[in-house]
Amino acid sequence: MIELFDVSKQVPSGSETLTILHSLNLTIPDGQFISIVGPSGSGKSTLLGLIAGLDAPTAGDIRIDSESIVAMNEDDLARLRGKKIGFVFQSFHLIPSLTAFENVLVPMEIAGVPDATAHARQLLVDVDLTARASHYPSQLSGGEQQRVAIARAFANDPSILLADEPTGNLDSYNGRHIFDLMVEIHQRRSATLILVTHDHNLAEHADRSIALSDGRVIADRVPVVPPTREDQSFAEVIQS
Ligand code: ADP
Ligand code: MG
C-alpha cells in the first residue's frame, strides 16, 4: 500500500515560494490501477517522483508498505526502488550503447539477480521483442524502445509500476499496444500501476482516476464508462 499524508512540495522561485503540490492525502491499495490526468504543469510528474523517492516532499509523510520513505537516505531509497518500484518514462531512457537485451540484463546483473540471463530473455519474450534482442535502441522504433523499457522496469518484479506519460511519444496504435502491455503485466503480477497520461480514453480504463490541477486533486473517482468494442485491448482485437 502507498500512503501520502499531508504531502506538499514547494520550490523557491526568485524571492517567492512556488507550491507545486498542495497538501495531498492519498491511499493506494496494493494492485490498484490508477490513472493520473491533468494539464501540463499540474504536478503529475512531481507526484510520481515523490512516490518513487526520487524527490523529497517539503512536508508530510509518504509510506510504502507502512515504511516511511521521507527520512530514508539515498542508499535505503535505492534499495527500496530496486526491490519494489519500476519506472517507465515518456522518453524511454535506454542506454544507447547497449542492445535491447543488454538494457534489460545489465541492471539485473548489477543488482545481483540470480539467473539474470534467462530472466532477461523471458522478459523480452513477455514484451514480444525476442527478434529484436540484439538491436541497439537507435535501430528500434519508439514502440519497440518503450517495450524494452517496460521489460527493464519489470526486471526486479516490482510491486509498484510508475509510468509517466509512457505513450506520450508514440502514435496511437503503438501507444495502445504499450498501454495494453502494461495493464496485462499489472494484472498478471498483481502489481500496482500508476499511469500518468494525457489520453482520457486510456485513463478511463483504470480502476480509479485522479485529476490534478495546479497541484491539487480536483477529482478522484472510479471511471464508469463501460468498455466498448473500440476499447478492446490490442490482444483481444488480435485474437478476435
Ligand atoms: P506535470 O508533470 O503535470 O506537467 P510537473 O510535476 O512536472 O507537472 O511540474 C509542476 C510544476 O512545477 C510546473 O509548473 C513545473 O514547472 C514546476 N516544477 C517542477 N519541478 C520544479 C523544480 N525542481 N523547480 C522549479 N519548478 C519546478
Ligand atoms: Mg510531467
PDB file of C-alpha atoms and ligand atoms in Angstrom:
ATOM      1  CA  MET A   1       0.000   0.000   0.000  1.00  0.00           C
ATOM      2  CA  ILE A   2       1.134   3.535  -0.776  1.00  0.00           C
ATOM      3  CA  GLU A   3       0.081   6.281   1.617  1.00  0.00           C
ATOM      4  CA  LEU A   4       0.572  10.032   1.396  1.00  0.00           C
ATOM      5  CA  PHE A   5      -0.156  12.117   4.478  1.00  0.00           C
ATOM      6  CA  ASP A   6      -0.410  15.895   4.009  1.00  0.00           C
ATOM      7  CA  VAL A   7       2.302  15.768   1.371  1.00  0.00           C
ATOM      8  CA  SER A   8       3.266  19.077  -0.167  1.00  0.00           C
ATOM      9  CA  LYS A   9       6.058  20.263  -2.425  1.00  0.00           C
ATOM     10  CA  GLN A  10       7.349  23.784  -2.677  1.00  0.00           C
ATOM     11  CA  VAL A  11      10.329  25.153  -4.538  1.00  0.00           C
ATOM     12  CA  PRO A  12      11.991  28.544  -4.293  1.00  0.00           C
ATOM     13  CA  SER A  13      11.234  30.759  -7.268  1.00  0.00           C
ATOM     14  CA  GLY A  14      13.200  34.006  -7.097  1.00  0.00           C
ATOM     15  CA  SER A  15      12.239  35.679  -3.829  1.00  0.00           C
ATOM     16  CA  GLU A  16       8.946  33.758  -3.691  1.00  0.00           C
ATOM     17  CA  THR A  17       7.980  30.187  -2.962  1.00  0.00           C
ATOM     18  CA  LEU A  18       6.213  28.196  -5.648  1.00  0.00           C
ATOM     19  CA  THR A  19       3.821  25.496  -4.448  1.00  0.00           C
ATOM     20  CA  ILE A  20       3.912  22.590  -6.899  1.00  0.00           C
ATOM     21  CA  LEU A  21       1.759  20.270  -4.778  1.00  0.00           C
ATOM     22  CA  HIS A  22      -0.645  21.458  -2.115  1.00  0.00           C
ATOM     23  CA  SER A  23      -1.322  19.297   0.912  1.00  0.00           C
ATOM     24  CA  LEU A  24      -2.210  15.920  -0.540  1.00  0.00           C
ATOM     25  CA  ASN A  25      -3.647  12.832   1.143  1.00  0.00           C
ATOM     26  CA  LEU A  26      -3.840   9.630  -0.823  1.00  0.00           C
ATOM     27  CA  THR A  27      -4.129   5.922  -0.113  1.00  0.00           C
ATOM     28  CA  ILE A  28      -3.389   3.496  -2.923  1.00  0.00           C
ATOM     29  CA  PRO A  29      -4.146  -0.149  -2.122  1.00  0.00           C
ATOM     30  CA  ASP A  30      -1.962  -2.951  -3.456  1.00  0.00           C
ATOM     31  CA  GLY A  31      -2.698  -3.976  -7.016  1.00  0.00           C
ATOM     32  CA  GLN A  32      -4.793  -0.950  -7.895  1.00  0.00           C
ATOM     33  CA  PHE A  33      -4.540   0.603 -11.352  1.00  0.00           C
ATOM     34  CA  ILE A  34      -4.689   4.384 -11.047  1.00  0.00           C
ATOM     35  CA  SER A  35      -4.553   6.883 -13.861  1.00  0.00           C
ATOM     36  CA  ILE A  36      -3.437  10.434 -13.196  1.00  0.00           C
ATOM     37  CA  VAL A  37      -4.562  13.148 -15.563  1.00  0.00           C
ATOM     38  CA  GLY A  38      -4.229  16.919 -15.589  1.00  0.00           C
ATOM     39  CA  PRO A  39      -2.850  19.727 -17.681  1.00  0.00           C
ATOM     40  CA  SER A  40       0.855  20.213 -18.214  1.00  0.00           C
ATOM     41  CA  GLY A  41       2.418  21.715 -15.104  1.00  0.00           C
ATOM     42  CA  SER A  42      -0.279  20.436 -12.732  1.00  0.00           C
ATOM     43  CA  GLY A  43       2.197  18.372 -10.691  1.00  0.00           C
ATOM     44  CA  LYS A  44       1.780  14.875 -12.131  1.00  0.00           C
ATOM     45  CA  SER A  45       5.491  14.120 -12.613  1.00  0.00           C
ATOM     46  CA  THR A  46       6.299  15.671  -9.258  1.00  0.00           C
ATOM     47  CA  LEU A  47       3.795  13.350  -7.571  1.00  0.00           C
ATOM     48  CA  LEU A  48       5.270  10.279  -9.282  1.00  0.00           C
ATOM     49  CA  GLY A  49       8.805  11.361  -8.378  1.00  0.00           C
ATOM     50  CA  LEU A  50       7.793  11.736  -4.724  1.00  0.00           C
ATOM     51  CA  ILE A  51       6.254   8.256  -4.621  1.00  0.00           C
ATOM     52  CA  ALA A  52       9.413   6.823  -6.187  1.00  0.00           C
ATOM     53  CA  GLY A  53      11.561   8.636  -3.646  1.00  0.00           C
ATOM     54  CA  LEU A  54      13.379  10.403  -6.484  1.00  0.00           C
ATOM     55  CA  ASP A  55      12.331  13.689  -4.926  1.00  0.00           C
ATOM     56  CA  ALA A  56      11.573  14.618  -1.300  1.00  0.00           C
ATOM     57  CA  PRO A  57       8.409  16.412  -0.160  1.00  0.00           C
ATOM     58  CA  THR A  58       8.652  19.764   1.607  1.00  0.00           C
ATOM     59  CA  ALA A  59       6.222  18.494   4.258  1.00  0.00           C
ATOM     60  CA  GLY A  60       4.223  15.402   5.016  1.00  0.00           C
ATOM     61  CA  ASP A  61       4.903  11.694   5.060  1.00  0.00           C
ATOM     62  CA  ILE A  62       4.970   9.054   2.342  1.00  0.00           C
ATOM     63  CA  ARG A  63       4.769   5.394   3.343  1.00  0.00           C
ATOM     64  CA  ILE A  64       5.250   2.375   1.177  1.00  0.00           C
ATOM     65  CA  ASP A  65       4.019  -0.812   2.832  1.00  0.00           C
ATOM     66  CA  SER A  66       3.892   1.113   6.132  1.00  0.00           C
ATOM     67  CA  GLU A  67       7.526   2.179   5.844  1.00  0.00           C
ATOM     68  CA  SER A  68       8.152   5.920   5.739  1.00  0.00           C
ATOM     69  CA  ILE A  69      10.400   6.875   2.842  1.00  0.00           C
ATOM     70  CA  VAL A  70      10.810  10.595   3.535  1.00  0.00           C
ATOM     71  CA  ALA A  71      13.598  10.191   6.060  1.00  0.00           C
ATOM     72  CA  MET A  72      15.428   7.439   4.175  1.00  0.00           C
ATOM     73  CA  ASN A  73      18.960   8.044   2.939  1.00  0.00           C
ATOM     74  CA  GLU A  74      19.902   7.553  -0.714  1.00  0.00           C
ATOM     75  CA  ASP A  75      21.178   4.005  -0.173  1.00  0.00           C
ATOM     76  CA  ASP A  76      17.981   2.866   1.508  1.00  0.00           C
ATOM     77  CA  LEU A  77      15.876   4.568  -1.153  1.00  0.00           C
ATOM     78  CA  ALA A  78      17.866   2.903  -3.911  1.00  0.00           C
ATOM     79  CA  ARG A  79      17.394  -0.450  -2.193  1.00  0.00           C
ATOM     80  CA  LEU A  80      13.651   0.140  -1.843  1.00  0.00           C
ATOM     81  CA  ARG A  81      13.334   1.124  -5.506  1.00  0.00           C
ATOM     82  CA  GLY A  82      15.355  -1.904  -6.536  1.00  0.00           C
ATOM     83  CA  LYS A  83      13.052  -4.148  -4.550  1.00  0.00           C
ATOM     84  CA  LYS A  84       9.627  -2.632  -5.136  1.00  0.00           C
ATOM     85  CA  ILE A  85       9.466   0.019  -7.845  1.00  0.00           C
ATOM     86  CA  GLY A  86       9.664   0.022 -11.631  1.00  0.00           C
ATOM     87  CA  PHE A  87       9.628   3.299 -13.582  1.00  0.00           C
ATOM     88  CA  VAL A  88       8.755   3.890 -17.234  1.00  0.00           C
ATOM     89  CA  PHE A  89       9.375   7.333 -18.734  1.00  0.00           C
ATOM     90  CA  GLN A  90       7.971   9.122 -21.752  1.00  0.00           C
ATOM     91  CA  SER A  91      11.390   9.269 -23.401  1.00  0.00           C
ATOM     92  CA  PHE A  92      12.344   5.601 -22.822  1.00  0.00           C
ATOM     93  CA  HIS A  93      15.715   6.340 -21.110  1.00  0.00           C
ATOM     94  CA  LEU A  94      17.526   3.368 -22.651  1.00  0.00           C
ATOM     95  CA  ILE A  95      21.315   3.193 -22.733  1.00  0.00           C
ATOM     96  CA  PRO A  96      22.233   3.778 -26.415  1.00  0.00           C
ATOM     97  CA  SER A  97      25.441   1.714 -26.351  1.00  0.00           C
ATOM     98  CA  LEU A  98      23.657  -1.415 -25.091  1.00  0.00           C
ATOM     99  CA  THR A  99      21.432  -3.758 -27.099  1.00  0.00           C
ATOM    100  CA  ALA A 100      17.798  -4.317 -26.163  1.00  0.00           C
ATOM    101  CA  PHE A 101      18.788  -7.492 -24.337  1.00  0.00           C
ATOM    102  CA  GLU A 102      21.674  -5.804 -22.514  1.00  0.00           C
ATOM    103  CA  ASN A 103      19.456  -2.867 -21.483  1.00  0.00           C
ATOM    104  CA  VAL A 104      17.301  -5.379 -19.618  1.00  0.00           C
ATOM    105  CA  LEU A 105      20.134  -7.622 -18.442  1.00  0.00           C
ATOM    106  CA  VAL A 106      22.748  -5.158 -17.149  1.00  0.00           C
ATOM    107  CA  PRO A 107      20.661  -3.602 -14.343  1.00  0.00           C
ATOM    108  CA  MET A 108      19.753  -7.133 -13.208  1.00  0.00           C
ATOM    109  CA  GLU A 109      23.403  -8.170 -13.179  1.00  0.00           C
ATOM    110  CA  ILE A 110      24.332  -5.072 -11.200  1.00  0.00           C
ATOM    111  CA  ALA A 111      21.571  -5.927  -8.716  1.00  0.00           C
ATOM    112  CA  GLY A 112      22.926  -9.470  -8.451  1.00  0.00           C
ATOM    113  CA  VAL A 113      19.754 -11.178  -9.681  1.00  0.00           C
ATOM    114  CA  PRO A 114      20.303 -14.949  -9.959  1.00  0.00           C
ATOM    115  CA  ASP A 115      19.840 -16.427 -13.460  1.00  0.00           C
ATOM    116  CA  ALA A 116      19.793 -12.893 -14.847  1.00  0.00           C
ATOM    117  CA  THR A 117      20.403 -14.034 -18.430  1.00  0.00           C
ATOM    118  CA  ALA A 118      17.458 -16.426 -18.509  1.00  0.00           C
ATOM    119  CA  HIS A 119      15.252 -13.913 -16.716  1.00  0.00           C
ATOM    120  CA  ALA A 120      16.153 -11.134 -19.179  1.00  0.00           C
ATOM    121  CA  ARG A 121      15.357 -13.432 -22.102  1.00  0.00           C
ATOM    122  CA  GLN A 122      11.934 -14.214 -20.635  1.00  0.00           C
ATOM    123  CA  LEU A 123      11.199 -10.517 -20.096  1.00  0.00           C
ATOM    124  CA  LEU A 124      11.885  -9.851 -23.778  1.00  0.00           C
ATOM    125  CA  VAL A 125       9.522 -12.723 -24.626  1.00  0.00           C
ATOM    126  CA  ASP A 126       6.884 -11.086 -22.401  1.00  0.00           C
ATOM    127  CA  VAL A 127       7.088  -7.860 -24.408  1.00  0.00           C
ATOM    128  CA  ASP A 128       7.313  -9.777 -27.695  1.00  0.00           C
ATOM    129  CA  LEU A 129      10.740  -8.463 -28.625  1.00  0.00           C
ATOM    130  CA  THR A 130      12.811 -11.623 -28.951  1.00  0.00           C
ATOM    131  CA  ALA A 131      13.507 -10.905 -32.609  1.00  0.00           C
ATOM    132  CA  ARG A 132      14.964  -7.504 -31.733  1.00  0.00           C
ATOM    133  CA  ALA A 133      17.087  -8.605 -28.763  1.00  0.00           C
ATOM    134  CA  SER A 134      20.435  -7.773 -30.355  1.00  0.00           C
ATOM    135  CA  HIS A 135      19.338  -4.433 -31.798  1.00  0.00           C
ATOM    136  CA  TYR A 136      20.517  -1.129 -30.360  1.00  0.00           C
ATOM    137  CA  PRO A 137      17.930   1.486 -29.305  1.00  0.00           C
ATOM    138  CA  SER A 138      18.680   3.575 -32.424  1.00  0.00           C
ATOM    139  CA  GLN A 139      17.664   0.566 -34.526  1.00  0.00           C
ATOM    140  CA  LEU A 140      14.294   0.231 -32.793  1.00  0.00           C
ATOM    141  CA  SER A 141      11.033   2.096 -33.311  1.00  0.00           C
ATOM    142  CA  GLY A 142       9.636   4.207 -30.462  1.00  0.00           C
ATOM    143  CA  GLY A 143       7.140   1.494 -29.573  1.00  0.00           C
ATOM    144  CA  GLU A 144       9.881  -1.145 -29.523  1.00  0.00           C
ATOM    145  CA  GLN A 145      12.102   1.041 -27.346  1.00  0.00           C
ATOM    146  CA  GLN A 146       9.267   1.510 -24.886  1.00  0.00           C
ATOM    147  CA  ARG A 147       8.725  -2.262 -24.793  1.00  0.00           C
ATOM    148  CA  VAL A 148      12.404  -2.682 -23.843  1.00  0.00           C
ATOM    149  CA  ALA A 149      11.912  -0.046 -21.144  1.00  0.00           C
ATOM    150  CA  ILE A 150       8.885  -1.944 -19.806  1.00  0.00           C
ATOM    151  CA  ALA A 151      10.838  -5.213 -19.753  1.00  0.00           C
ATOM    152  CA  ARG A 152      13.583  -3.414 -17.820  1.00  0.00           C
ATOM    153  CA  ALA A 153      11.064  -1.849 -15.415  1.00  0.00           C
ATOM    154  CA  PHE A 154       9.709  -5.319 -14.602  1.00  0.00           C
ATOM    155  CA  ALA A 155      13.138  -6.911 -14.227  1.00  0.00           C
ATOM    156  CA  ASN A 156      13.039  -6.771 -10.422  1.00  0.00           C
ATOM    157  CA  ASP A 157       9.412  -7.944 -10.370  1.00  0.00           C
ATOM    158  CA  PRO A 158       8.278  -4.690  -8.741  1.00  0.00           C
ATOM    159  CA  SER A 159       5.046  -4.495  -6.797  1.00  0.00           C
ATOM    160  CA  ILE A 160       4.651  -0.890  -7.983  1.00  0.00           C
ATOM    161  CA  LEU A 161       4.963   0.305 -11.568  1.00  0.00           C
ATOM    162  CA  LEU A 162       5.097   4.061 -12.118  1.00  0.00           C
ATOM    163  CA  ALA A 163       4.669   5.252 -15.691  1.00  0.00           C
ATOM    164  CA  ASP A 164       4.989   8.927 -16.635  1.00  0.00           C
ATOM    165  CA  GLU A 165       3.238   9.504 -19.967  1.00  0.00           C
ATOM    166  CA  PRO A 166       4.727   6.283 -21.384  1.00  0.00           C
ATOM    167  CA  THR A 167       2.684   6.620 -24.582  1.00  0.00           C
ATOM    168  CA  GLY A 168       3.348  10.348 -24.988  1.00  0.00           C
ATOM    169  CA  ASN A 169       5.966   9.913 -27.718  1.00  0.00           C
ATOM    170  CA  LEU A 170       4.112   7.180 -29.596  1.00  0.00           C
ATOM    171  CA  ASP A 171       1.424   7.158 -32.272  1.00  0.00           C
ATOM    172  CA  SER A 172      -1.998   5.998 -31.139  1.00  0.00           C
ATOM    173  CA  TYR A 173      -1.563   2.403 -32.364  1.00  0.00           C
ATOM    174  CA  ASN A 174       1.768   1.873 -30.612  1.00  0.00           C
ATOM    175  CA  GLY A 175       0.570   3.853 -27.627  1.00  0.00           C
ATOM    176  CA  ARG A 176      -2.366   1.494 -27.263  1.00  0.00           C
ATOM    177  CA  HIS A 177      -0.089  -1.529 -27.553  1.00  0.00           C
ATOM    178  CA  ILE A 178       2.203  -0.198 -24.794  1.00  0.00           C
ATOM    179  CA  PHE A 179      -0.801   0.632 -22.625  1.00  0.00           C
ATOM    180  CA  ASP A 180      -2.253  -2.868 -23.039  1.00  0.00           C
ATOM    181  CA  LEU A 181       1.098  -4.437 -22.287  1.00  0.00           C
ATOM    182  CA  MET A 182       1.428  -2.536 -19.017  1.00  0.00           C
ATOM    183  CA  VAL A 183      -2.129  -3.363 -17.983  1.00  0.00           C
ATOM    184  CA  GLU A 184      -1.573  -7.013 -18.839  1.00  0.00           C
ATOM    185  CA  ILE A 185       1.623  -7.241 -16.771  1.00  0.00           C
ATOM    186  CA  HIS A 186      -0.032  -5.305 -13.924  1.00  0.00           C
ATOM    187  CA  GLN A 187      -2.874  -7.864 -13.888  1.00  0.00           C
ATOM    188  CA  ARG A 188      -0.670 -10.915 -14.269  1.00  0.00           C
ATOM    189  CA  ARG A 189       1.655  -9.852 -11.445  1.00  0.00           C
ATOM    190  CA  SER A 190      -0.958  -8.075  -9.308  1.00  0.00           C
ATOM    191  CA  ALA A 191       1.301  -5.020  -9.347  1.00  0.00           C
ATOM    192  CA  THR A 192       0.067  -1.549  -8.516  1.00  0.00           C
ATOM    193  CA  LEU A 193       0.083   0.572 -11.674  1.00  0.00           C
ATOM    194  CA  ILE A 194       0.168   4.358 -11.517  1.00  0.00           C
ATOM    195  CA  LEU A 195      -0.104   5.763 -15.008  1.00  0.00           C
ATOM    196  CA  VAL A 196       0.181   9.437 -15.887  1.00  0.00           C
ATOM    197  CA  THR A 197      -1.453  10.050 -19.224  1.00  0.00           C
ATOM    198  CA  HIS A 198      -2.860  12.833 -21.369  1.00  0.00           C
ATOM    199  CA  ASP A 199      -5.130  10.316 -23.056  1.00  0.00           C
ATOM    200  CA  HIS A 200      -8.515  10.465 -21.338  1.00  0.00           C
ATOM    201  CA  ASN A 201      -9.714   7.387 -23.178  1.00  0.00           C
ATOM    202  CA  LEU A 202      -6.859   5.332 -21.715  1.00  0.00           C
ATOM    203  CA  ALA A 203      -7.314   6.938 -18.300  1.00  0.00           C
ATOM    204  CA  GLU A 204     -10.904   5.694 -18.189  1.00  0.00           C
ATOM    205  CA  HIS A 205      -9.698   2.079 -18.191  1.00  0.00           C
ATOM    206  CA  ALA A 206      -8.156   2.411 -14.759  1.00  0.00           C
ATOM    207  CA  ASP A 207      -9.756   1.208 -11.513  1.00  0.00           C
ATOM    208  CA  ARG A 208      -9.509   4.788 -10.344  1.00  0.00           C
ATOM    209  CA  SER A 209      -8.686   8.097 -11.977  1.00  0.00           C
ATOM    210  CA  ILE A 210      -7.226  11.109 -10.225  1.00  0.00           C
ATOM    211  CA  ALA A 211      -7.240  14.552 -11.820  1.00  0.00           C
ATOM    212  CA  LEU A 212      -4.730  17.186 -10.758  1.00  0.00           C
ATOM    213  CA  SER A 213      -4.958  20.897 -11.395  1.00  0.00           C
ATOM    214  CA  ASP A 214      -2.456  23.443 -10.100  1.00  0.00           C
ATOM    215  CA  GLY A 215      -1.062  20.934  -7.636  1.00  0.00           C
ATOM    216  CA  ARG A 216      -4.422  19.932  -6.185  1.00  0.00           C
ATOM    217  CA  VAL A 217      -6.540  16.836  -6.573  1.00  0.00           C
ATOM    218  CA  ILE A 218      -9.745  18.054  -8.209  1.00  0.00           C
ATOM    219  CA  ALA A 219     -11.262  14.622  -8.862  1.00  0.00           C
ATOM    220  CA  ASP A 220     -10.690  11.127  -7.502  1.00  0.00           C
ATOM    221  CA  ARG A 221     -13.214   8.705  -8.942  1.00  0.00           C
ATOM    222  CA  VAL A 222     -13.951   5.303 -10.373  1.00  0.00           C
ATOM    223  CA  PRO A 223     -14.437   5.566 -14.142  1.00  0.00           C
ATOM    224  CA  VAL A 224     -17.940   4.470 -15.065  1.00  0.00           C
ATOM    225  CA  VAL A 225     -17.746   4.308 -18.855  1.00  0.00           C
ATOM    226  CA  PRO A 226     -18.253   0.668 -19.893  1.00  0.00           C
ATOM    227  CA  PRO A 227     -15.623  -0.554 -22.363  1.00  0.00           C
ATOM    228  CA  THR A 228     -16.835  -0.580 -25.954  1.00  0.00           C
ATOM    229  CA  ARG A 229     -15.651  -2.652 -28.871  1.00  0.00           C
ATOM    230  CA  GLU A 230     -13.262   0.194 -29.760  1.00  0.00           C
ATOM    231  CA  ASP A 231     -11.817  -0.009 -26.299  1.00  0.00           C
ATOM    232  CA  GLN A 232     -10.980  -3.675 -26.559  1.00  0.00           C
ATOM    233  CA  SER A 233      -7.392  -4.419 -25.815  1.00  0.00           C
ATOM    234  CA  PHE A 234      -4.863  -4.876 -28.560  1.00  0.00           C
ATOM    235  CA  ALA A 235      -4.543  -8.535 -27.570  1.00  0.00           C
ATOM    236  CA  GLU A 236      -8.297  -9.118 -27.785  1.00  0.00           C
ATOM    237  CA  VAL A 237      -8.513  -7.476 -31.207  1.00  0.00           C
ATOM    238  CA  ILE A 238      -5.610  -9.571 -32.496  1.00  0.00           C
ATOM    239  CA  GLN A 239      -7.274 -12.740 -31.192  1.00  0.00           C
ATOM    240  CA  SER A 240     -10.765 -11.941 -32.456  1.00  0.00           C
TER     241      SER A 240
HETATM  242  P1  ADP B   1       3.321  17.854 -14.936  1.00  0.00           P
HETATM  243  O1  ADP B   1       4.063  16.572 -14.907  1.00  0.00           O
HETATM  244  O2  ADP B   1       1.884  17.739 -14.504  1.00  0.00           O
HETATM  245  O3  ADP B   1       3.409  18.530 -16.280  1.00  0.00           O
HETATM  246  P2  ADP B   1       5.335  18.773 -13.085  1.00  0.00           P
HETATM  247  O4  ADP B   1       5.154  17.948 -11.879  1.00  0.00           O
HETATM  248  O5  ADP B   1       6.465  18.412 -13.987  1.00  0.00           O
HETATM  249  O6  ADP B   1       3.965  18.863 -13.885  1.00  0.00           O
HETATM  250  O7  ADP B   1       5.557  20.279 -12.668  1.00  0.00           O
HETATM  251  C1  ADP B   1       4.593  21.015 -11.943  1.00  0.00           C
HETATM  252  C2  ADP B   1       5.034  22.466 -11.850  1.00  0.00           C
HETATM  253  O8  ADP B   1       6.170  22.574 -11.040  1.00  0.00           O
HETATM  254  C3  ADP B   1       5.422  23.070 -13.189  1.00  0.00           C
HETATM  255  O9  ADP B   1       4.997  24.394 -13.204  1.00  0.00           O
HETATM  256  C4  ADP B   1       6.930  22.981 -13.181  1.00  0.00           C
HETATM  257  O10 ADP B   1       7.494  23.983 -13.972  1.00  0.00           O
HETATM  258  C5  ADP B   1       7.251  23.168 -11.736  1.00  0.00           C
HETATM  259  N1  ADP B   1       8.472  22.472 -11.300  1.00  0.00           N
HETATM  260  C6  ADP B   1       8.664  21.141 -11.281  1.00  0.00           C
HETATM  261  N2  ADP B   1       9.867  20.830 -10.756  1.00  0.00           N
HETATM  262  C7  ADP B   1      10.441  22.012 -10.432  1.00  0.00           C
HETATM  263  C8  ADP B   1      11.696  22.388  -9.846  1.00  0.00           C
HETATM  264  N3  ADP B   1      12.584  21.476  -9.463  1.00  0.00           N
HETATM  265  N4  ADP B   1      11.939  23.694  -9.681  1.00  0.00           N
HETATM  266  C9  ADP B   1      11.033  24.628 -10.050  1.00  0.00           C
HETATM  267  N5  ADP B   1       9.841  24.334 -10.580  1.00  0.00           N
HETATM  268  C10 ADP B   1       9.554  23.068 -10.774  1.00  0.00           C
HETATM  269 MG    MG B   2       5.099  15.571 -16.379  1.00  0.00          MG
END
